[in-house]
Amino acid sequence: MLNSKEIANALYEINAIQIRPDRSFVWTSGIHSPIYCDNRLTMSYPDIRKKIVQQFAEMVDVMDEKPDIIAGCATAGIPHAAWLAEYLNLPMVYVRSKPKGHGKQNQIEGKVNQGDKVIVIEDLISTGGSSLETALVLREAGAEVLGVLAIFSYGLKKADVKFSEADMSFDTITNFDILAEALVENNEISEEEKESLLEWRNDLGNN
Ligand SMILES: O=P(O)(O)OC[C@H]1O[C@H](OP(=O)(O)OP(=O)(O)O)[C@H](O)[C@@H]1O
Ligand SMILES: O=C(O)c1cc(=O)[nH]c(=O)[nH]1
């Protein structure tokens, strides 16, 4: 069973979550945010990264189709993809955000054959732009992308829309609603501050 709350609490405990009410965090999409979730820190905690891999493995286990390859989304998805590929004893590739400007000009590093079934691993989904792009690059290369799995999602409606328009599925271990509740339980934010963060997210998702 997915342990969404345990992973949300773990992110809080390793200080992966920072709050700035002045919205001075700038996301990759250009959005100015009052919160930043730095899942890269999980690399430094073997117990937590092992739990994350186990959660991903459980998600793969219940999928109708099984992957031939695990793909990492550059850069923060790459280590988790590597650990999952190792755990499942599967080949791994990673996908750059754009083709390399020298050498072989690759965007996909590693070997993907026509028709290979691939699962994309990402650390976090905000607007979904980065992970969906990774999945589409693999699809364009002839892979059958079974879906995107990520540690965390903000639950923005625009990400849902984007994925559904591309006929791509995604799932995450934990999400913003669960994290916000964990922050209240840990006395990091008040119930009112939680409501205000959720309202900010809901407004953002619809714009
Ligand atoms: O869903 P999105 O709106 O695309 O946002 C999420 C992306 O943003 C972060 O990556 P970042 O661009 O900071 O690069 P990194 O992975 O190299 O750290 C994160 O790791 C995701 O890849
Ligand atoms: O959208 C982003 O760029 C983003 C948000 C966030 O909370 N954490 C992160 O690593 N990236």
CSV table of C-alpha atoms and ligand atoms in Angstrom, one decimal:
chain,number,residue,atom,x,y,z
A,1,MET,CA,0.0,0.0,0.0
A,2,LEU,CA,1.3,3.5,-0.8
A,3,ASN,CA,2.5,5.3,2.2
A,4,SER,CA,1.9,8.9,1.0
A,5,LYS,CA,1.8,10.4,4.5
A,6,GLU,CA,5.0,8.8,5.6
A,7,ILE,CA,6.9,10.2,2.5
A,8,ALA,CA,5.3,13.7,3.1
A,9,ASN,CA,6.5,13.6,6.7
A,10,ALA,CA,9.9,12.5,5.6
A,11,LEU,CA,10.2,15.4,3.2
A,12,TYR,CA,9.3,17.7,6.1
A,13,GLU,CA,11.8,16.1,8.5
A,14,ILE,CA,14.7,16.5,6.1
A,15,ASN,CA,13.8,20.2,5.5
A,16,ALA,CA,12.9,19.6,1.9
A,17,ILE,CA,10.0,21.9,2.3
A,18,GLN,CA,10.4,25.7,2.6
A,19,ILE,CA,7.7,28.3,2.9
A,20,ARG,CA,8.1,31.9,1.9
A,21,PRO,CA,4.8,33.8,2.2
A,22,ASP,CA,6.2,36.6,0.0
A,23,ARG,CA,6.2,34.1,-2.9
A,24,SER,CA,9.8,34.6,-3.7
A,25,PHE,CA,10.5,31.1,-5.0
A,26,VAL,CA,10.5,31.0,-8.8
A,27,TRP,CA,9.6,27.7,-10.3
A,28,THR,CA,11.0,26.3,-13.6
A,29,SER,CA,7.7,27.4,-15.2
A,30,GLY,CA,8.2,31.0,-14.1
A,31,ILE,CA,5.5,30.7,-11.4
A,32,HIS,CA,6.3,32.7,-8.2
A,33,SER,CA,5.5,30.4,-5.3
A,34,PRO,CA,5.2,30.6,-1.5
A,35,ILE,CA,6.5,27.0,-1.2
A,36,TYR,CA,9.4,25.0,-2.6
A,37,CYS,CA,9.8,21.2,-2.2
A,38,ASP,CA,13.4,20.1,-2.8
A,39,ASN,CA,13.2,16.4,-3.3
A,40,ARG,CA,16.8,16.4,-4.4
A,41,LEU,CA,17.6,16.3,-0.7
A,42,THR,CA,16.2,12.8,-0.5
A,43,MET,CA,19.4,11.5,-2.2
A,44,SER,CA,21.3,12.3,1.0
A,45,TYR,CA,19.1,10.0,3.1
A,46,PRO,CA,19.5,6.3,2.2
A,47,ASP,CA,16.5,5.2,4.3
A,48,ILE,CA,14.2,7.7,2.7
A,49,ARG,CA,15.4,7.1,-0.9
A,50,LYS,CA,15.0,3.3,-0.3
A,51,LYS,CA,11.4,3.9,0.8
A,52,ILE,CA,10.8,6.0,-2.3
A,53,VAL,CA,12.1,3.2,-4.5
A,54,GLN,CA,9.9,0.7,-2.7
A,55,GLN,CA,6.9,2.9,-3.3
A,56,PHE,CA,7.7,3.3,-7.0
A,57,ALA,CA,8.2,-0.5,-7.2
A,58,GLU,CA,4.7,-1.0,-5.7
A,59,MET,CA,3.2,1.4,-8.2
A,60,VAL,CA,4.9,-0.5,-11.1
A,61,ASP,CA,3.7,-3.8,-9.6
A,62,VAL,CA,0.0,-2.9,-9.9
A,63,MET,CA,0.3,-1.7,-13.4
A,64,ASP,CA,-1.4,-3.8,-16.1
A,65,GLU,CA,1.7,-3.7,-18.3
A,66,LYS,CA,5.2,-4.1,-17.1
A,67,PRO,CA,8.1,-1.9,-18.2
A,68,ASP,CA,11.1,-2.9,-20.3
A,69,ILE,CA,13.0,0.3,-19.3
A,70,ILE,CA,13.0,2.9,-16.5
A,71,ALA,CA,13.6,6.4,-17.7
A,72,GLY,CA,14.8,9.3,-15.6
A,73,CYS,CA,13.7,12.9,-16.2
A,74,ALA,CA,16.8,15.2,-16.0
A,75,THR,CA,18.0,16.1,-13.6
A,76,ALA,CA,16.2,15.4,-10.3
A,77,GLY,CA,14.4,12.3,-11.6
A,78,ILE,CA,17.7,10.6,-12.7
A,79,PRO,CA,18.9,9.2,-9.3
A,80,HIS,CA,15.5,7.8,-8.4
A,81,ALA,CA,15.2,6.2,-11.9
A,82,ALA,CA,18.6,4.6,-11.4
A,83,TRP,CA,17.7,3.2,-8.0
A,84,LEU,CA,14.4,1.8,-9.3
A,85,ALA,CA,16.0,0.3,-12.4
A,86,GLU,CA,18.5,-1.4,-10.1
A,87,TYR,CA,15.8,-2.6,-7.7
A,88,LEU,CA,13.8,-4.0,-10.6
A,89,ASN,CA,16.9,-5.2,-12.5
A,90,LEU,CA,15.8,-3.3,-15.6
A,91,PRO,CA,17.7,-1.2,-18.1
A,92,MET,CA,17.7,2.5,-17.6
A,93,VAL,CA,17.9,5.6,-19.7
A,94,TYR,CA,17.6,9.3,-19.0
A,95,VAL,CA,16.2,12.1,-21.1
A,96,ARG,CA,17.8,15.6,-21.2
A,97,SER,CA,15.6,18.7,-21.2
A,98,LYS,CA,17.1,19.5,-24.6
A,99,PRO,CA,19.4,17.7,-27.0
A,100,LYS,CA,23.1,18.0,-26.0
A,101,GLY,CA,24.8,20.8,-27.9
A,102,HIS,CA,27.9,18.8,-28.8
A,103,GLY,CA,29.1,15.2,-29.1
A,104,LYS,CA,26.3,13.0,-30.4
A,105,GLN,CA,23.6,15.7,-29.8
A,106,ASN,CA,21.5,13.1,-27.9
A,107,GLN,CA,18.5,14.0,-25.9
A,108,ILE,CA,17.9,10.4,-24.8
A,109,GLU,CA,21.0,8.8,-23.2
A,110,GLY,CA,21.0,5.0,-23.1
A,111,LYS,CA,19.3,2.6,-25.5
A,112,VAL,CA,15.6,2.6,-26.4
A,113,ASN,CA,14.3,0.1,-29.0
A,114,GLN,CA,11.1,0.6,-31.0
A,115,GLY,CA,8.1,-0.6,-29.0
A,116,ASP,CA,10.0,-0.8,-25.7
A,117,LYS,CA,7.6,-0.2,-22.8
A,118,VAL,CA,8.9,2.7,-20.6
A,119,ILE,CA,8.1,4.2,-17.3
A,120,VAL,CA,9.3,7.8,-16.7
A,121,ILE,CA,10.5,8.7,-13.2
A,122,GLU,CA,10.3,12.3,-12.1
A,123,ASP,CA,10.9,13.9,-8.7
A,124,LEU,CA,8.2,16.4,-8.8
A,125,ILE,CA,5.3,17.6,-10.9
A,126,SER,CA,4.2,21.3,-10.8
A,127,THR,CA,2.7,22.2,-14.2
A,128,GLY,CA,3.9,18.8,-15.6
A,129,GLY,CA,5.8,20.5,-18.4
A,130,SER,CA,9.1,18.8,-17.7
A,131,SER,CA,7.9,15.2,-17.1
A,132,LEU,CA,5.4,15.3,-20.0
A,133,GLU,CA,8.1,16.6,-22.4
A,134,THR,CA,10.3,13.7,-21.3
A,135,ALA,CA,7.5,11.2,-21.9
A,136,LEU,CA,6.7,12.7,-25.3
A,137,VAL,CA,10.4,12.6,-26.4
A,138,LEU,CA,10.4,8.9,-25.6
A,139,ARG,CA,7.1,8.3,-27.4
A,140,GLU,CA,8.5,10.2,-30.5
A,141,ALA,CA,11.5,7.9,-30.4
A,142,GLY,CA,9.2,4.9,-30.8
A,143,ALA,CA,8.8,3.8,-27.1
A,144,GLU,CA,5.5,3.0,-25.6
A,145,VAL,CA,5.3,5.1,-22.5
A,146,LEU,CA,3.2,3.4,-19.9
A,147,GLY,CA,3.2,6.5,-17.7
A,148,VAL,CA,5.0,9.0,-15.5
A,149,LEU,CA,5.6,8.3,-11.8
A,150,ALA,CA,6.8,11.1,-9.5
A,151,ILE,CA,7.4,11.5,-5.8
A,152,PHE,CA,5.3,14.6,-5.4
A,153,SER,CA,2.6,16.6,-7.3
A,154,TYR,CA,1.2,20.0,-6.4
A,155,GLY,CA,-2.1,18.8,-7.8
A,156,LEU,CA,-2.5,21.6,-10.3
A,157,LYS,CA,-5.4,21.3,-12.6
A,158,LYS,CA,-3.3,22.5,-15.5
A,159,ALA,CA,-1.0,19.4,-15.1
A,160,ASP,CA,-4.0,17.1,-15.2
A,161,VAL,CA,-5.3,18.8,-18.4
A,162,LYS,CA,-1.9,18.7,-20.1
A,163,PHE,CA,-1.4,15.0,-19.4
A,164,SER,CA,-4.9,14.1,-20.4
A,165,GLU,CA,-4.6,16.1,-23.7
A,166,ALA,CA,-1.4,14.1,-24.5
A,167,ASP,CA,-3.2,10.8,-23.5
A,168,MET,CA,-0.5,10.2,-20.9
A,169,SER,CA,-1.0,9.0,-17.4
A,170,PHE,CA,0.8,10.0,-14.3
A,171,ASP,CA,0.7,9.0,-10.6
A,172,THR,CA,2.6,10.2,-7.6
A,173,ILE,CA,3.6,8.8,-4.2
A,174,THR,CA,2.4,11.9,-2.3
A,175,ASN,CA,1.0,15.3,-3.0
A,176,PHE,CA,0.4,18.9,-1.9
A,177,ASP,CA,-2.8,18.2,0.0
A,178,ILE,CA,-1.2,15.4,2.1
A,179,LEU,CA,1.9,17.5,2.6
A,180,ALA,CA,-0.1,20.6,3.7
A,181,GLU,CA,-1.9,18.4,6.3
A,182,ALA,CA,1.5,17.0,7.5
A,183,LEU,CA,2.8,20.6,7.9
A,184,VAL,CA,-0.2,21.4,10.2
A,185,GLU,CA,0.3,18.3,12.2
A,186,ASN,CA,4.0,19.1,12.7
A,187,ASN,CA,3.0,22.7,13.8
A,188,GLU,CA,4.9,24.2,10.9
A,189,ILE,CA,1.9,26.1,9.6
A,190,SER,CA,-1.5,26.9,11.0
A,191,GLU,CA,-4.8,25.5,9.7
A,192,GLU,CA,-5.5,29.0,8.2
A,193,GLU,CA,-2.1,29.1,6.5
A,194,LYS,CA,-2.8,25.6,5.1
A,195,GLU,CA,-6.2,26.8,3.7
A,196,SER,CA,-4.4,29.9,2.2
A,197,LEU,CA,-1.8,27.6,0.5
A,198,LEU,CA,-4.5,25.3,-0.9
A,199,GLU,CA,-6.5,28.3,-2.2
A,200,TRP,CA,-3.3,29.7,-3.8
A,201,ARG,CA,-2.8,26.3,-5.5
A,202,ASN,CA,-6.4,26.0,-6.6
A,203,ASP,CA,-6.3,29.5,-8.2
A,204,LEU,CA,-3.0,28.7,-9.8
A,205,GLY,CA,-4.2,25.5,-11.3
A,206,ASN,CA,-7.2,27.1,-13.0
A,207,ASN,CA,-5.1,29.9,-14.6
B,1,LIG,O1,6.1,20.2,-13.6
B,1,LIG,P1,7.0,21.3,-14.0
B,1,LIG,O2,6.3,22.7,-14.0
B,1,LIG,O3,7.8,21.1,-15.2
B,1,LIG,O4,8.1,21.5,-12.7
B,1,LIG,C1,8.7,20.4,-12.2
B,1,LIG,C2,10.1,20.3,-12.6
B,1,LIG,O5,10.9,21.4,-12.0
B,1,LIG,C3,12.0,20.8,-11.3
B,1,LIG,O6,13.1,20.7,-12.2
B,1,LIG,P2,14.1,21.9,-12.5
B,1,LIG,O7,13.7,22.6,-13.8
B,1,LIG,O8,14.3,22.8,-11.3
B,1,LIG,O9,15.5,21.2,-12.9
B,1,LIG,P3,16.3,20.0,-12.2
B,1,LIG,O10,15.4,18.7,-12.2
B,1,LIG,O11,17.5,19.9,-13.1
B,1,LIG,O12,16.7,20.4,-10.8
B,1,LIG,C4,11.6,19.5,-10.9
B,1,LIG,O13,12.7,18.6,-10.7
B,1,LIG,C5,10.8,19.0,-12.1
B,1,LIG,O14,11.5,18.5,-13.1
B,2,LIG,O1,8.1,23.9,-10.3
B,2,LIG,C1,9.3,23.8,-9.9
B,2,LIG,O2,10.3,24.2,-10.5
B,2,LIG,C2,9.6,23.2,-8.6
B,2,LIG,C3,8.8,23.4,-7.5
B,2,LIG,C4,9.2,22.8,-6.3
B,2,LIG,O3,8.5,22.9,-5.3
B,2,LIG,N1,10.3,22.1,-6.2
B,2,LIG,C5,11.1,21.9,-7.3
B,2,LIG,O4,12.2,21.3,-7.2
B,2,LIG,N2,10.8,22.5,-8.5
